[in-house]
Amino acid sequence: MSELAEQIYEALKIRDQYNYSTDPIIKDLEAKALKELENANYITIKARTIGYVIADVL
């Protein structure tokens, strides 16, 4: 698991919502990290918007 994915996972354990960065380059990396977590079955994404994602931690 990447370091960014780990940070996002820890944030989602505290709060089921993760707000994306406003920087488009970082936002792209965050989206890839979320996909990594979803593919590894660490999270299930319930909703996705432009600014944030809502997910259940498994």
Short mmCIF file of N, CA, C and O in Angstrom, two decimals:
data_model
loop_
_atom_site.label_atom_id
_atom_site.label_comp_id
_atom_site.label_asym_id
_atom_site.label_seq_id
_atom_site.Cartn_x
_atom_site.Cartn_y
_atom_site.Cartn_z
N MET A 1 0.85 -1.17 0.00
CA MET A 1 0.00 0.00 0.00
C MET A 1 0.90 1.24 0.00
O MET A 1 1.86 1.31 0.75
N SER A 2 0.57 2.19 -0.84
CA SER A 2 1.37 3.42 -0.92
C SER A 2 1.17 4.27 0.33
O SER A 2 0.21 4.09 1.08
N GLU A 3 2.09 5.18 0.56
CA GLU A 3 2.02 6.05 1.73
C GLU A 3 0.77 6.92 1.69
O GLU A 3 0.09 7.10 2.71
N LEU A 4 0.43 7.43 0.53
CA LEU A 4 -0.77 8.26 0.39
C LEU A 4 -2.02 7.43 0.66
O LEU A 4 -2.94 7.88 1.35
N ALA A 5 -2.07 6.21 0.16
CA ALA A 5 -3.21 5.33 0.40
C ALA A 5 -3.36 5.05 1.90
O ALA A 5 -4.46 5.04 2.43
N GLU A 6 -2.23 4.88 2.57
CA GLU A 6 -2.25 4.65 4.02
C GLU A 6 -2.83 5.86 4.76
O GLU A 6 -3.64 5.71 5.68
N GLN A 7 -2.42 7.06 4.35
CA GLN A 7 -2.91 8.28 4.97
C GLN A 7 -4.42 8.44 4.74
O GLN A 7 -5.16 8.81 5.66
N ILE A 8 -4.86 8.16 3.55
CA ILE A 8 -6.28 8.26 3.22
C ILE A 8 -7.07 7.22 4.02
O ILE A 8 -8.14 7.51 4.56
N TYR A 9 -6.54 6.01 4.12
CA TYR A 9 -7.19 4.95 4.88
C TYR A 9 -7.36 5.35 6.34
O TYR A 9 -8.45 5.17 6.92
N GLU A 10 -6.33 5.91 6.94
CA GLU A 10 -6.41 6.35 8.33
C GLU A 10 -7.45 7.47 8.49
O GLU A 10 -8.19 7.49 9.46
N ALA A 11 -7.51 8.37 7.53
CA ALA A 11 -8.49 9.46 7.57
C ALA A 11 -9.92 8.91 7.45
O ALA A 11 -10.83 9.38 8.13
N LEU A 12 -10.10 7.91 6.61
CA LEU A 12 -11.43 7.32 6.43
C LEU A 12 -11.87 6.52 7.65
O LEU A 12 -13.06 6.39 7.91
N LYS A 13 -10.92 5.98 8.40
CA LYS A 13 -11.28 5.26 9.63
C LYS A 13 -11.86 6.23 10.66
O LYS A 13 -12.74 5.85 11.44
N ILE A 14 -11.39 7.46 10.66
CA ILE A 14 -11.88 8.47 11.59
C ILE A 14 -13.21 9.05 11.13
O ILE A 14 -14.13 9.23 11.90
N ARG A 15 -13.28 9.33 9.85
CA ARG A 15 -14.46 9.97 9.26
C ARG A 15 -14.70 9.32 7.91
O ARG A 15 -13.78 9.17 7.12
N ASP A 16 -15.92 8.94 7.62
CA ASP A 16 -16.23 8.20 6.39
C ASP A 16 -16.16 9.04 5.12
O ASP A 16 -16.54 8.59 4.05
N GLN A 17 -15.67 10.26 5.23
CA GLN A 17 -15.58 11.16 4.08
C GLN A 17 -14.14 11.64 3.93
O GLN A 17 -13.49 11.97 4.90
N TYR A 18 -13.67 11.67 2.69
CA TYR A 18 -12.33 12.19 2.41
C TYR A 18 -12.46 13.32 1.40
O TYR A 18 -13.02 13.12 0.32
N ASN A 19 -11.96 14.48 1.75
CA ASN A 19 -11.99 15.64 0.85
C ASN A 19 -10.72 15.66 0.00
O ASN A 19 -9.61 15.60 0.54
N TYR A 20 -10.93 15.77 -1.30
CA TYR A 20 -9.79 15.84 -2.22
C TYR A 20 -9.06 17.17 -2.07
O TYR A 20 -9.64 18.19 -1.71
N SER A 21 -7.80 17.16 -2.45
CA SER A 21 -7.00 18.38 -2.51
C SER A 21 -7.53 19.26 -3.65
O SER A 21 -8.09 18.76 -4.63
N THR A 22 -7.31 20.55 -3.53
CA THR A 22 -7.70 21.46 -4.62
C THR A 22 -6.66 21.47 -5.74
O THR A 22 -6.95 21.93 -6.84
N ASP A 23 -5.48 20.96 -5.47
CA ASP A 23 -4.42 20.86 -6.48
C ASP A 23 -4.74 19.67 -7.39
O ASP A 23 -4.83 18.54 -6.92
N PRO A 24 -4.92 19.90 -8.69
CA PRO A 24 -5.33 18.82 -9.59
C PRO A 24 -4.33 17.66 -9.68
O PRO A 24 -4.73 16.51 -9.87
N ILE A 25 -3.06 17.93 -9.52
CA ILE A 25 -2.05 16.86 -9.58
C ILE A 25 -2.19 15.96 -8.36
O ILE A 25 -2.17 14.73 -8.47
N ILE A 26 -2.32 16.56 -7.19
CA ILE A 26 -2.48 15.79 -5.96
C ILE A 26 -3.82 15.06 -5.96
O ILE A 26 -3.91 13.91 -5.54
N LYS A 27 -4.86 15.71 -6.47
CA LYS A 27 -6.18 15.09 -6.54
C LYS A 27 -6.13 13.82 -7.38
O LYS A 27 -6.75 12.81 -7.03
N ASP A 28 -5.39 13.84 -8.46
CA ASP A 28 -5.24 12.66 -9.32
C ASP A 28 -4.55 11.54 -8.55
O ASP A 28 -4.96 10.37 -8.63
N LEU A 29 -3.52 11.88 -7.78
CA LEU A 29 -2.82 10.88 -6.97
C LEU A 29 -3.74 10.32 -5.89
O LEU A 29 -3.70 9.11 -5.60
N GLU A 30 -4.56 11.18 -5.30
CA GLU A 30 -5.51 10.72 -4.29
C GLU A 30 -6.54 9.76 -4.89
O GLU A 30 -6.88 8.75 -4.28
N ALA A 31 -7.02 10.08 -6.07
CA ALA A 31 -7.98 9.21 -6.75
C ALA A 31 -7.37 7.83 -7.02
O ALA A 31 -8.02 6.79 -6.85
N LYS A 32 -6.11 7.81 -7.43
CA LYS A 32 -5.42 6.54 -7.67
C LYS A 32 -5.23 5.77 -6.37
O LYS A 32 -5.37 4.55 -6.33
N ALA A 33 -4.91 6.47 -5.29
CA ALA A 33 -4.74 5.83 -3.98
C ALA A 33 -6.07 5.25 -3.50
O ALA A 33 -6.09 4.14 -2.94
N LEU A 34 -7.17 5.97 -3.71
CA LEU A 34 -8.48 5.45 -3.33
C LEU A 34 -8.82 4.20 -4.14
O LEU A 34 -9.37 3.23 -3.61
N LYS A 35 -8.49 4.20 -5.41
CA LYS A 35 -8.72 3.02 -6.26
C LYS A 35 -7.88 1.84 -5.76
O LYS A 35 -8.35 0.70 -5.73
N GLU A 36 -6.65 2.14 -5.34
CA GLU A 36 -5.77 1.11 -4.78
C GLU A 36 -6.41 0.49 -3.53
O GLU A 36 -6.42 -0.74 -3.37
N LEU A 37 -6.96 1.32 -2.65
CA LEU A 37 -7.61 0.83 -1.43
C LEU A 37 -8.86 0.01 -1.77
O LEU A 37 -9.11 -1.02 -1.15
N GLU A 38 -9.60 0.47 -2.76
CA GLU A 38 -10.81 -0.24 -3.16
C GLU A 38 -10.47 -1.60 -3.78
O GLU A 38 -11.10 -2.62 -3.47
N ASN A 39 -9.46 -1.64 -4.62
CA ASN A 39 -9.05 -2.89 -5.27
C ASN A 39 -8.49 -3.90 -4.27
O ASN A 39 -8.61 -5.10 -4.48
N ALA A 40 -7.89 -3.40 -3.18
CA ALA A 40 -7.34 -4.28 -2.15
C ALA A 40 -8.39 -4.64 -1.10
O ALA A 40 -8.07 -5.29 -0.10
N ASN A 41 -9.63 -4.21 -1.32
CA ASN A 41 -10.75 -4.48 -0.41
C ASN A 41 -10.57 -3.90 0.99
O ASN A 41 -11.03 -4.48 1.97
N TYR A 42 -9.92 -2.76 1.08
CA TYR A 42 -9.81 -2.05 2.35
C TYR A 42 -11.01 -1.13 2.55
O TYR A 42 -11.39 -0.85 3.68
N ILE A 43 -11.59 -0.65 1.46
CA ILE A 43 -12.73 0.27 1.52
C ILE A 43 -13.75 -0.08 0.45
O ILE A 43 -13.43 -0.76 -0.53
N THR A 44 -14.98 0.39 0.66
CA THR A 44 -16.02 0.35 -0.36
C THR A 44 -16.50 1.78 -0.54
O THR A 44 -16.92 2.42 0.43
N ILE A 45 -16.40 2.28 -1.75
CA ILE A 45 -16.82 3.65 -2.02
C ILE A 45 -18.33 3.68 -2.22
O ILE A 45 -18.87 2.96 -3.04
N LYS A 46 -18.99 4.53 -1.41
CA LYS A 46 -20.45 4.66 -1.47
C LYS A 46 -20.87 5.79 -2.38
O LYS A 46 -21.89 5.69 -3.06
N ALA A 47 -20.11 6.89 -2.40
CA ALA A 47 -20.44 8.04 -3.23
C ALA A 47 -19.17 8.78 -3.59
O ALA A 47 -18.23 8.84 -2.82
N ARG A 48 -19.18 9.35 -4.79
CA ARG A 48 -18.03 10.10 -5.30
C ARG A 48 -18.54 11.41 -5.88
O ARG A 48 -19.50 11.40 -6.65
N THR A 49 -17.93 12.51 -5.50
CA THR A 49 -18.28 13.81 -6.07
C THR A 49 -17.00 14.48 -6.54
O THR A 49 -15.91 13.92 -6.40
N ILE A 50 -17.12 15.69 -7.04
CA ILE A 50 -15.94 16.42 -7.51
C ILE A 50 -14.99 16.72 -6.36
O ILE A 50 -13.78 16.63 -6.51
N GLY A 51 -15.53 17.04 -5.18
CA GLY A 51 -14.68 17.49 -4.08
C GLY A 51 -14.38 16.49 -2.99
O GLY A 51 -13.46 16.69 -2.20
N TYR A 52 -15.14 15.38 -2.95
CA TYR A 52 -14.90 14.42 -1.87
C TYR A 52 -15.44 13.05 -2.24
O TYR A 52 -16.15 12.89 -3.23
N VAL A 53 -15.10 12.08 -1.40
CA VAL A 53 -15.58 10.71 -1.58
C VAL A 53 -16.09 10.23 -0.21
O VAL A 53 -15.54 10.60 0.82
N ILE A 54 -17.16 9.43 -0.23
CA ILE A 54 -17.68 8.82 0.97
C ILE A 54 -17.45 7.32 0.84
O ILE A 54 -17.80 6.72 -0.18
N ALA A 55 -16.84 6.73 1.87
CA ALA A 55 -16.49 5.31 1.79
C ALA A 55 -16.65 4.62 3.14
O ALA A 55 -16.55 5.25 4.19
N ASP A 56 -16.92 3.31 3.07
CA ASP A 56 -16.95 2.47 4.27
C ASP A 56 -15.60 1.77 4.36
O ASP A 56 -15.10 1.23 3.37
N VAL A 57 -15.04 1.77 5.56
CA VAL A 57 -13.81 1.03 5.81
C VAL A 57 -14.19 -0.40 6.17
O VAL A 57 -15.03 -0.61 7.03
N LEU A 58 -13.59 -1.36 5.50
CA LEU A 58 -13.92 -2.77 5.74
C LEU A 58 -13.02 -3.38 6.78
O LEU A 58 -11.99 -2.93 7.10
#
